[in-house]
Short mmCIF file of C-alpha atoms and ligand atoms in Angstrom, two decimals:
data_model
loop_
_atom_site.label_atom_id
_atom_site.label_comp_id
_atom_site.label_asym_id
_atom_site.label_seq_id
_atom_site.Cartn_x
_atom_site.Cartn_y
_atom_site.Cartn_z
CA UNK Q 4 98.51 100.06 117.66
CA UNK Q 5 96.66 103.03 119.33
CA UNK Q 6 93.03 102.36 119.97
CA UNK Q 7 90.83 103.21 117.25
CA UNK Q 8 87.77 105.47 118.06
CA UNK Q 9 84.68 104.63 116.06
CA UNK Q 10 81.29 106.62 116.04
CA UNK Q 11 78.55 104.14 115.64
CA UNK Q 12 75.21 105.18 114.13
CA UNK Q 13 72.88 102.25 113.57
CA UNK Q 14 70.04 104.45 112.28
CA UNK Q 15 66.72 103.11 111.32
CA UNK Q 16 65.06 99.77 110.50
CA UNK Q 17 67.48 96.89 109.94
CA UNK Q 18 70.34 99.14 110.75
CA UNK Q 19 69.51 98.65 114.31
CA UNK Q 20 69.98 94.82 113.91
CA UNK Q 21 72.91 94.49 111.63
CA UNK Q 22 75.08 97.15 113.26
CA UNK Q 23 75.07 95.39 116.73
CA UNK Q 24 75.46 92.12 114.67
CA UNK Q 25 78.59 93.54 113.08
CA UNK Q 26 80.02 95.02 116.31
CA UNK Q 27 79.86 91.52 117.88
CA UNK Q 28 82.05 90.19 115.08
CA UNK Q 29 84.63 92.99 115.50
CA UNK Q 30 84.70 92.54 119.28
CA UNK Q 31 85.36 88.73 118.64
CA UNK Q 32 88.46 89.65 116.29
CA UNK Q 33 90.01 91.27 119.22
CA UNK Q 34 90.69 94.58 117.32
CA UNK Q 35 91.52 97.59 119.55
CA UNK Q 36 88.73 99.58 118.96
CA UNK Q 37 86.45 101.71 121.11
CA UNK Q 38 82.80 102.39 120.25
CA UNK Q 39 80.63 105.42 120.97
CA UNK Q 40 77.08 105.26 120.01
CA UNK Q 41 74.84 107.94 118.49
CA UNK Q 42 70.91 107.57 118.29
CA UNK Q 43 70.52 109.74 115.25
CA UNK Q 44 67.61 108.25 113.49
CA UNK Q 45 63.96 108.60 112.69
CA UNK Q 46 63.10 107.75 116.33
CA UNK Q 47 65.24 110.54 117.66
CA UNK Q 48 63.95 113.00 115.05
CA UNK Q 49 60.30 112.25 115.69
CA UNK Q 50 61.14 112.74 119.44
CA UNK Q 51 62.85 115.97 119.67
CA UNK Q 52 63.28 117.24 116.09
CA UNK Q 53 67.03 116.58 116.14
CA UNK Q 54 68.49 115.03 113.03
CA UNK Q 55 72.26 115.57 113.82
CA UNK Q 56 73.45 118.25 116.36
CA UNK Q 57 74.78 121.43 114.71
CA UNK Q 58 78.30 120.67 115.74
CA UNK Q 59 77.90 116.86 114.91
CA UNK Q 60 80.05 116.80 111.67
CA UNK Q 61 82.96 118.78 113.37
CA UNK Q 62 82.90 116.45 116.46
CA UNK Q 63 82.85 113.36 114.36
CA UNK Q 64 86.01 114.81 112.35
CA UNK Q 65 87.84 115.62 115.47
CA UNK Q 66 86.98 112.90 118.14
CA UNK Q 67 86.77 109.80 115.78
CA UNK Q 68 88.94 107.72 113.34
CA UNK Q 69 85.96 106.37 111.44
CA UNK Q 70 82.03 106.31 111.44
CA UNK Q 71 80.13 102.97 111.17
CA UNK Q 72 76.40 103.71 109.96
CA UNK Q 73 73.70 101.45 109.52
CA UNK Q 74 71.01 102.85 107.24
CA UNK Q 75 68.69 105.77 107.28
CA UNK Q 76 65.04 105.84 106.07
CA UNK Q 77 61.69 105.37 107.72
CA UNK Q 78 57.95 105.71 106.39
CA UNK Q 79 57.32 107.86 109.35
CA UNK Q 80 59.56 110.63 108.01
CA UNK Q 81 58.15 110.86 104.32
CA UNK Q 82 60.42 113.85 103.58
CA UNK Q 83 63.42 111.78 104.33
CA UNK Q 84 64.72 114.97 105.89
CA UNK Q 85 66.66 113.09 108.56
CA UNK Q 86 68.54 110.87 106.13
CA UNK Q 87 69.31 113.82 103.94
CA UNK Q 88 71.00 115.79 107.02
CA UNK Q 89 72.60 112.70 108.47
CA UNK Q 90 73.74 110.41 105.52
CA UNK Q 91 74.23 112.95 102.94
CA UNK Q 92 75.26 115.50 105.65
CA UNK Q 93 78.17 113.24 106.33
CA UNK Q 94 79.04 112.65 102.73
CA UNK Q 95 78.87 116.32 101.84
CA UNK Q 96 80.03 118.34 104.78
CA UNK Q 97 82.83 115.99 105.63
CA UNK Q 98 83.75 115.75 102.06
CA UNK Q 99 83.74 112.04 101.76
CA UNK Q 100 84.09 112.26 98.15
CA UNK Q 101 84.86 108.55 97.15
CA UNK Q 102 82.08 106.01 97.52
CA UNK Q 103 83.97 102.76 97.34
CA UNK Q 104 81.85 99.54 96.72
CA UNK Q 105 83.67 96.41 96.28
CA UNK Q 106 81.77 93.77 94.21
CA UNK Q 107 83.05 90.31 95.21
CA UNK Q 108 81.04 86.94 94.79
CA UNK Q 109 81.73 84.61 97.67
CA UNK Q 110 80.14 81.43 96.39
CA UNK Q 111 78.83 80.52 93.15
CA UNK Q 112 75.45 79.51 94.81
CA UNK Q 113 74.78 83.12 95.55
CA UNK Q 114 75.05 84.40 91.89
CA UNK Q 115 71.70 84.76 90.04
CA UNK Q 116 73.57 84.32 86.73
CA UNK Q 117 74.36 80.92 85.45
CA UNK Q 118 77.81 79.39 85.18
CA UNK Q 119 79.22 82.47 86.97
CA UNK Q 120 81.99 81.65 89.38
CA UNK Q 121 83.69 83.67 92.43
CA UNK Q 122 86.68 84.50 90.27
CA UNK Q 123 84.48 85.95 87.46
CA UNK Q 124 82.98 88.64 89.95
CA UNK Q 125 85.65 90.73 91.45
CA UNK Q 126 85.57 94.50 90.86
CA UNK Q 127 85.26 97.76 92.75
CA UNK Q 128 82.97 100.74 91.83
CA UNK Q 129 84.33 104.10 92.73
CA UNK Q 130 81.31 106.34 92.89
CA UNK Q 131 81.56 110.18 92.98
CA UNK Q 132 79.85 111.11 96.39
CA UNK Q 133 79.65 114.78 96.67
CA UNK Q 134 78.14 116.19 93.42
CA UNK Q 135 75.50 115.27 90.63
CA UNK Q 136 71.79 115.68 91.24
CA UNK Q 137 72.42 114.81 94.73
CA UNK Q 138 73.34 118.33 95.77
CA UNK Q 139 69.85 119.12 95.08
CA UNK Q 140 70.29 122.39 93.28
CA UNK Q 141 67.14 123.23 91.32
CA UNK Q 142 63.65 124.39 91.95
CA UNK Q 143 59.94 124.14 91.21
CA UNK Q 144 57.72 126.88 89.52
CA UNK Q 145 53.95 127.02 89.32
CA UNK Q 146 53.84 124.07 91.76
CA UNK Q 147 50.68 121.90 91.71
CA UNK Q 148 49.45 123.47 88.31
CA UNK Q 149 49.43 121.85 84.94
CA UNK Q 150 52.24 124.21 83.95
CA UNK Q 151 54.59 123.15 86.82
CA UNK Q 152 58.12 123.08 86.13
CA UNK Q 153 60.94 121.16 87.98
CA UNK Q 154 64.51 121.37 87.61
CA UNK Q 155 67.28 119.22 89.15
CA UNK Q 156 70.65 120.26 88.20
CA UNK Q 157 73.54 117.81 87.62
CA UNK Q 158 76.46 119.50 89.20
CA UNK Q 159 79.93 118.41 87.88
CA UNK Q 160 82.92 120.43 88.86
CA UNK Q 161 86.51 120.02 87.48
CA UNK Q 162 87.89 119.49 90.95
CA UNK Q 163 85.25 116.80 91.72
CA UNK Q 164 85.52 114.85 88.56
CA UNK Q 165 89.41 114.96 88.48
CA UNK Q 166 89.68 113.89 92.36
CA UNK Q 167 87.36 110.86 91.87
CA UNK Q 168 88.96 109.72 88.59
CA UNK Q 169 92.49 110.03 90.21
CA UNK Q 170 91.16 108.08 93.28
CA UNK Q 171 90.10 105.34 90.91
CA UNK Q 172 93.62 104.99 89.22
CA UNK Q 173 95.18 105.10 92.69
CA UNK Q 174 92.98 102.45 93.99
CA UNK Q 175 93.75 100.35 90.95
CA UNK Q 176 97.33 100.78 91.52
CA UNK Q 177 97.12 99.93 95.46
CA UNK Q 178 95.01 96.72 94.72
CA UNK Q 179 97.05 95.62 91.88
CA UNK Q 180 94.11 96.01 89.42
CA UNK Q 181 94.92 96.48 85.65
CA UNK Q 182 91.86 98.42 84.35
CA UNK Q 183 89.86 101.57 85.18
CA UNK Q 184 86.72 101.90 83.06
CA UNK Q 185 84.77 105.25 83.27
CA UNK Q 186 81.03 105.08 82.65
CA UNK Q 187 78.97 108.07 81.77
CA UNK Q 188 76.15 109.08 79.33
CA UNK Q 189 78.29 111.64 77.40
CA UNK Q 190 76.37 110.65 74.13
CA UNK Q 191 73.36 112.58 75.59
CA UNK Q 192 74.71 114.72 78.54
CA UNK Q 193 77.21 116.32 76.31
CA UNK Q 194 78.32 119.21 78.75
CA UNK Q 195 78.77 117.03 81.81
CA UNK Q 196 79.90 114.20 79.89
CA UNK Q 197 82.37 116.19 77.98
CA UNK Q 198 84.08 117.28 81.19
CA UNK Q 199 84.30 113.55 82.43
CA UNK Q 200 85.83 112.59 79.05
CA UNK Q 201 88.33 115.23 78.84
CA UNK Q 202 89.58 114.71 82.68
CA UNK Q 203 89.59 111.04 82.16
CA UNK Q 204 91.89 111.15 79.19
CA UNK Q 205 94.21 113.57 80.98
CA UNK Q 206 94.40 111.65 84.09
CA UNK Q 207 94.73 108.12 82.31
CA UNK Q 208 97.68 109.43 80.56
CA UNK Q 209 99.58 109.63 83.88
CA UNK Q 210 98.89 105.96 84.65
CA UNK Q 211 100.42 104.23 81.57
CA UNK Q 212 100.43 100.91 83.70
CA UNK Q 213 96.80 100.91 83.77
CA UNK Q 214 94.42 100.30 80.83
CA UNK Q 215 91.64 103.10 80.62
CA UNK Q 216 88.39 102.12 79.13
CA UNK Q 217 85.00 103.73 78.67
CA UNK Q 218 81.42 102.43 78.46
CA UNK Q 219 78.01 104.27 78.25
CA UNK Q 220 76.14 103.40 81.50
CA UNK Q 221 73.20 101.54 79.88
CA UNK Q 222 75.56 99.52 77.87
CA UNK Q 223 77.38 98.93 81.27
CA UNK Q 224 74.22 97.47 82.77
CA UNK Q 225 73.93 94.97 80.00
CA UNK Q 226 77.50 93.81 80.11
CA UNK Q 227 77.44 93.61 84.11
CA UNK Q 228 74.38 91.21 83.73
CA UNK Q 229 76.03 89.16 81.00
CA UNK Q 230 79.88 89.08 81.61
CA UNK Q 231 80.86 90.74 84.92
CA UNK Q 232 84.31 88.97 84.51
CA UNK Q 233 85.50 91.98 82.28
CA UNK Q 234 85.23 94.50 85.19
CA UNK Q 235 88.14 95.66 87.36
CA UNK Q 236 87.51 99.29 88.68
CA UNK Q 237 84.69 101.18 87.51
CA UNK Q 238 84.51 105.00 88.02
CA UNK Q 239 81.45 106.88 87.68
CA UNK Q 240 79.14 109.68 88.88
CA UNK Q 241 76.86 109.97 92.01
CA UNK Q 242 73.80 108.99 90.49
CA UNK Q 243 74.89 106.17 88.06
CA UNK Q 244 77.06 104.81 90.79
CA UNK Q 245 74.03 104.54 93.16
CA UNK Q 246 72.11 102.74 90.48
CA UNK Q 247 74.76 100.16 89.12
CA UNK Q 248 75.89 99.33 92.75
CA UNK Q 249 72.52 97.85 93.36
CA UNK Q 250 72.80 95.93 90.35
CA UNK Q 251 76.21 94.77 91.32
CA UNK Q 252 75.01 93.85 94.73
CA UNK Q 253 72.59 91.27 93.04
CA UNK Q 254 75.65 89.67 91.30
CA UNK Q 255 76.91 89.00 95.01
CA UNK Q 256 73.76 87.47 96.25
CA UNK Q 257 71.68 90.71 96.90
CA UNK Q 258 71.82 93.91 98.88
CA UNK Q 259 72.37 92.08 101.98
CA UNK Q 260 75.86 91.10 101.05
CA UNK Q 261 77.31 94.45 99.64
CA UNK Q 262 79.74 96.58 101.46
CA UNK Q 263 80.83 100.19 101.03
CA UNK Q 264 83.08 103.02 102.36
CA UNK Q 265 82.68 106.81 102.11
CA UNK Q 266 86.16 107.90 101.99
CA UNK Q 267 88.33 111.00 102.08
CA UNK Q 268 91.99 109.95 102.24
CA UNK Q 269 93.36 111.37 105.32
CA UNK Q 270 90.08 112.54 106.90
CA UNK Q 271 87.55 110.65 109.16
CA UNK Q 272 85.74 108.35 106.74
CA UNK Q 273 82.23 106.76 106.96
CA UNK Q 274 81.43 103.06 106.47
CA UNK Q 275 78.12 101.53 105.85
CA UNK Q 276 76.43 98.44 104.01
CA UNK Q 277 75.11 99.27 100.61
CA UNK Q 278 71.40 98.27 101.52
CA UNK Q 279 68.85 100.73 103.15
CA UNK Q 280 66.69 100.38 106.35
CA UNK Q 281 64.30 97.73 104.53
CA UNK Q 282 61.30 98.63 106.66
CA UNK Q 283 59.32 95.55 105.98
CA UNK Q 284 62.28 93.40 107.17
CA UNK Q 285 62.92 95.53 110.45
CA UNK Q 286 62.63 93.94 113.82
CA UNK Q 287 62.15 90.24 112.50
CA UNK Q 288 65.74 89.06 112.94
CA UNK Q 289 65.78 88.17 109.15
CA UNK Q 290 68.06 90.83 107.82
CA UNK Q 291 71.39 89.53 106.45
CA UNK Q 292 74.16 90.94 108.60
CA UNK Q 293 76.97 90.11 106.11
CA UNK Q 294 76.97 93.48 104.32
CA UNK Q 295 77.47 95.14 107.60
CA UNK Q 296 80.05 92.72 108.76
CA UNK Q 297 82.04 93.04 105.61
CA UNK Q 298 81.62 96.77 105.79
CA UNK Q 299 83.23 96.52 109.33
CA UNK Q 300 86.17 94.62 108.00
CA UNK Q 301 86.67 97.26 105.15
CA UNK Q 302 86.73 99.96 107.93
CA UNK Q 303 89.20 97.92 110.12
CA UNK Q 304 91.42 97.69 106.99
CA UNK Q 305 91.09 101.37 106.27
CA UNK Q 306 92.17 102.01 109.89
CA UNK Q 307 95.39 100.08 108.94
CA UNK Q 308 94.49 96.84 110.78
CA UNK Q 309 95.29 93.62 108.70
CA UNK Q 310 94.90 90.28 110.91
CA UNK Q 311 91.46 91.24 112.21
CA UNK Q 312 89.80 92.14 108.93
CA UNK Q 313 91.33 89.08 107.14
CA UNK Q 314 90.00 86.92 109.98
CA UNK Q 315 86.47 88.51 109.58
CA UNK Q 316 86.55 87.96 105.93
CA UNK Q 317 87.71 84.41 106.25
CA UNK Q 318 84.82 83.75 108.62
CA UNK Q 319 82.20 85.22 106.29
CA UNK Q 320 83.49 82.99 103.62
CA UNK Q 321 83.03 80.05 105.95
CA UNK Q 322 79.52 81.10 106.78
CA UNK Q 323 78.63 81.27 103.16
CA UNK Q 324 80.21 77.94 102.33
CA UNK Q 325 78.67 76.14 105.22
CA UNK Q 326 75.12 77.86 104.75
CA UNK Q 327 75.22 79.65 108.02
CA UNK Q 328 73.39 82.44 106.50
CA UNK Q 329 70.08 84.22 106.26
CA UNK Q 330 67.08 83.33 104.05
CA UNK Q 331 67.72 85.97 101.40
CA UNK Q 332 70.91 84.11 100.46
CA UNK Q 333 69.39 80.69 100.87
CA UNK Q 334 70.18 79.92 104.53
CA UNK Q 335 67.85 79.18 107.56
CA UNK Q 336 69.45 81.31 110.28
CA UNK Q 337 68.53 84.67 111.78
CA UNK Q 338 70.43 87.84 111.75
CA UNK Q 339 71.58 87.41 115.36
CA UNK Q 340 72.35 83.55 114.90
CA UNK Q 341 74.38 84.29 111.67
CA UNK Q 342 76.39 86.92 113.51
CA UNK Q 343 76.96 84.60 116.59
CA UNK Q 344 78.14 81.85 114.16
CA UNK Q 345 80.66 84.20 112.29
CA UNK Q 346 81.79 85.77 115.56
CA UNK Q 347 82.68 82.31 117.15
CA UNK Q 348 84.40 81.46 113.73
CA UNK Q 349 86.44 84.77 114.06
CA UNK Q 350 87.24 84.04 117.84
CA UNK Q 351 88.50 80.67 117.10
CA UNK Q 352 90.93 81.78 114.16
P1 NAD A 22 66.67 98.65 100.87
O1 NAD A 22 68.10 98.34 100.54
O2 NAD A 22 66.32 99.11 102.28
O3 NAD A 22 65.74 97.29 100.64
C1 NAD A 22 65.42 96.86 99.34
C2 NAD A 22 65.32 95.37 99.48
O4 NAD A 22 66.56 94.69 99.48
C3 NAD A 22 64.63 94.90 100.58
O5 NAD A 22 63.18 94.77 100.60
C4 NAD A 22 65.17 93.33 100.83
O6 NAD A 22 64.48 92.53 99.78
C5 NAD A 22 66.42 93.67 100.29
N1 NAD A 22 67.42 93.78 101.30
C6 NAD A 22 68.14 94.98 101.69
N2 NAD A 22 69.01 94.80 102.71
C7 NAD A 22 68.84 93.55 102.98
C8 NAD A 22 69.46 92.90 104.12
N3 NAD A 22 70.32 93.22 105.00
N4 NAD A 22 69.14 91.28 104.32
C9 NAD A 22 68.04 90.91 103.38
N5 NAD A 22 67.63 91.61 102.37
C10 NAD A 22 67.80 92.80 102.35
O7 NAD A 22 66.04 99.57 99.97
P2 NAD A 22 64.62 100.37 99.81
O8 NAD A 22 63.55 99.52 100.22
O9 NAD A 22 64.54 100.95 98.50
O10 NAD A 22 64.57 101.65 100.91
C11 NAD A 22 64.27 101.51 102.10
C12 NAD A 22 64.63 102.85 102.97
O11 NAD A 22 66.00 102.77 103.02
C13 NAD A 22 64.35 104.05 102.10
O12 NAD A 22 63.94 105.03 103.24
C14 NAD A 22 65.59 104.57 101.48
O13 NAD A 22 65.66 105.89 101.35
C15 NAD A 22 66.62 104.00 102.53
N6 NAD A 22 67.94 103.66 102.11
C16 NAD A 22 68.90 104.17 103.02
C17 NAD A 22 70.23 103.99 102.57
C18 NAD A 22 71.26 104.25 103.53
O14 NAD A 22 71.05 104.88 104.51
N7 NAD A 22 72.54 104.06 103.23
C19 NAD A 22 70.61 102.96 101.49
C20 NAD A 22 69.51 102.70 100.67
C21 NAD A 22 68.17 102.99 100.97
C1 IPM A 23 72.83 104.38 98.84
C2 IPM A 23 71.58 105.09 99.04
C3 IPM A 23 71.42 106.60 99.13
C4 IPM A 23 71.95 107.15 98.03
C5 IPM A 23 70.16 107.26 99.55
C6 IPM A 23 69.59 106.63 100.72
C7 IPM A 23 70.30 108.62 99.81
O1 IPM A 23 70.72 104.64 98.15
O2 IPM A 23 73.73 104.69 99.80
O3 IPM A 23 73.17 103.86 97.85
O4 IPM A 23 71.19 107.38 97.07
O5 IPM A 23 73.21 107.34 97.89
MN1 MN A 24 71.54 103.21 96.63
#
């Protein structure tokens, strides 16, 4: 297989630790990949005002097969402008419309719910990634006065809703999953919810082999914390998808364990752990690298590799079973030691 070219953007905070940790594991897997590093981050922005160069997105799409990103967010940049331009820039400008967030429990000990076993937590959240309030349409009027008005529009397009719902059904077929559940708040947000409801019914009718279900997002949160075994594929909008995937991360052992991909089939896609830059954890060698390592495996799989991601996933499972993990998930190892253990396990597989 031709060498896969990967753009690496560690970003801020613990991104600078978990990304090198994951790269070490990918290298140990023998995957034929070539990394090119980019320093787009708060540090870079504070140094010369650059968030991402003007031709950055076109260059990524042209020169790379995938992007591997850590996290963006730094208290020294309170506007979060660099995160907005780099992270949301990639999602929006590269049109990475499907945010795929697998939710898989590796070991019973990691789940905060009693009696829940690994086979009970195995679903995928497909989050719309280019619309909703995230597009930041709106404004303020009479700012700073008692009459201030702020609006934040929730943008939902027919095209955007249809393609994410179709993506969810296609993913269900590819992964041999049986159910797609759409979650919204159509009992209150009737305009946007109405569009989602209509399109979901239309698309579901084309996939008679897959069961189509619906749940309001508030009820979904309750069910996720009580009976996660009922879920298979969940499709939802950008904002609800963001919120429920932090909850779903908790089912897996916490944010340090959760992986994700920002995908547009056929285009250069971006892979990042679900967690953020966790500033209080940064530079202490305590961040859990497993979310990033599992994300790297997901990226390799997306690029058509099979052996290498399988080996990485198996090694992660062994690390969890043998308690070669960081303190957030009950272990005693540091970020680097966990990654070294997993890399060693991968290279011996
Ligand atoms: P966060 O995910 O950075 O951290 C929340 C908490 O989760 C941490 O305090 C820690 O307890 C735990 N945690 C997260 N990752 C962990 C890891 N790898 N190992 C162990 N524990 C981990 O969320 P936050 O504190 O709300 O946000 C911090 C900054 O990150 C903000 O600037 C935010 O905007 C940004 N952020 C960026 C991304 C991204 O770039 N994809 C995602 C989420 C948040
Ligand atoms: C995520 C993050 C981002 C989001 C932030 C940092 C913009 O929370 O990837 O889940 O809200 O999408
Ligand atoms: Mn989030």
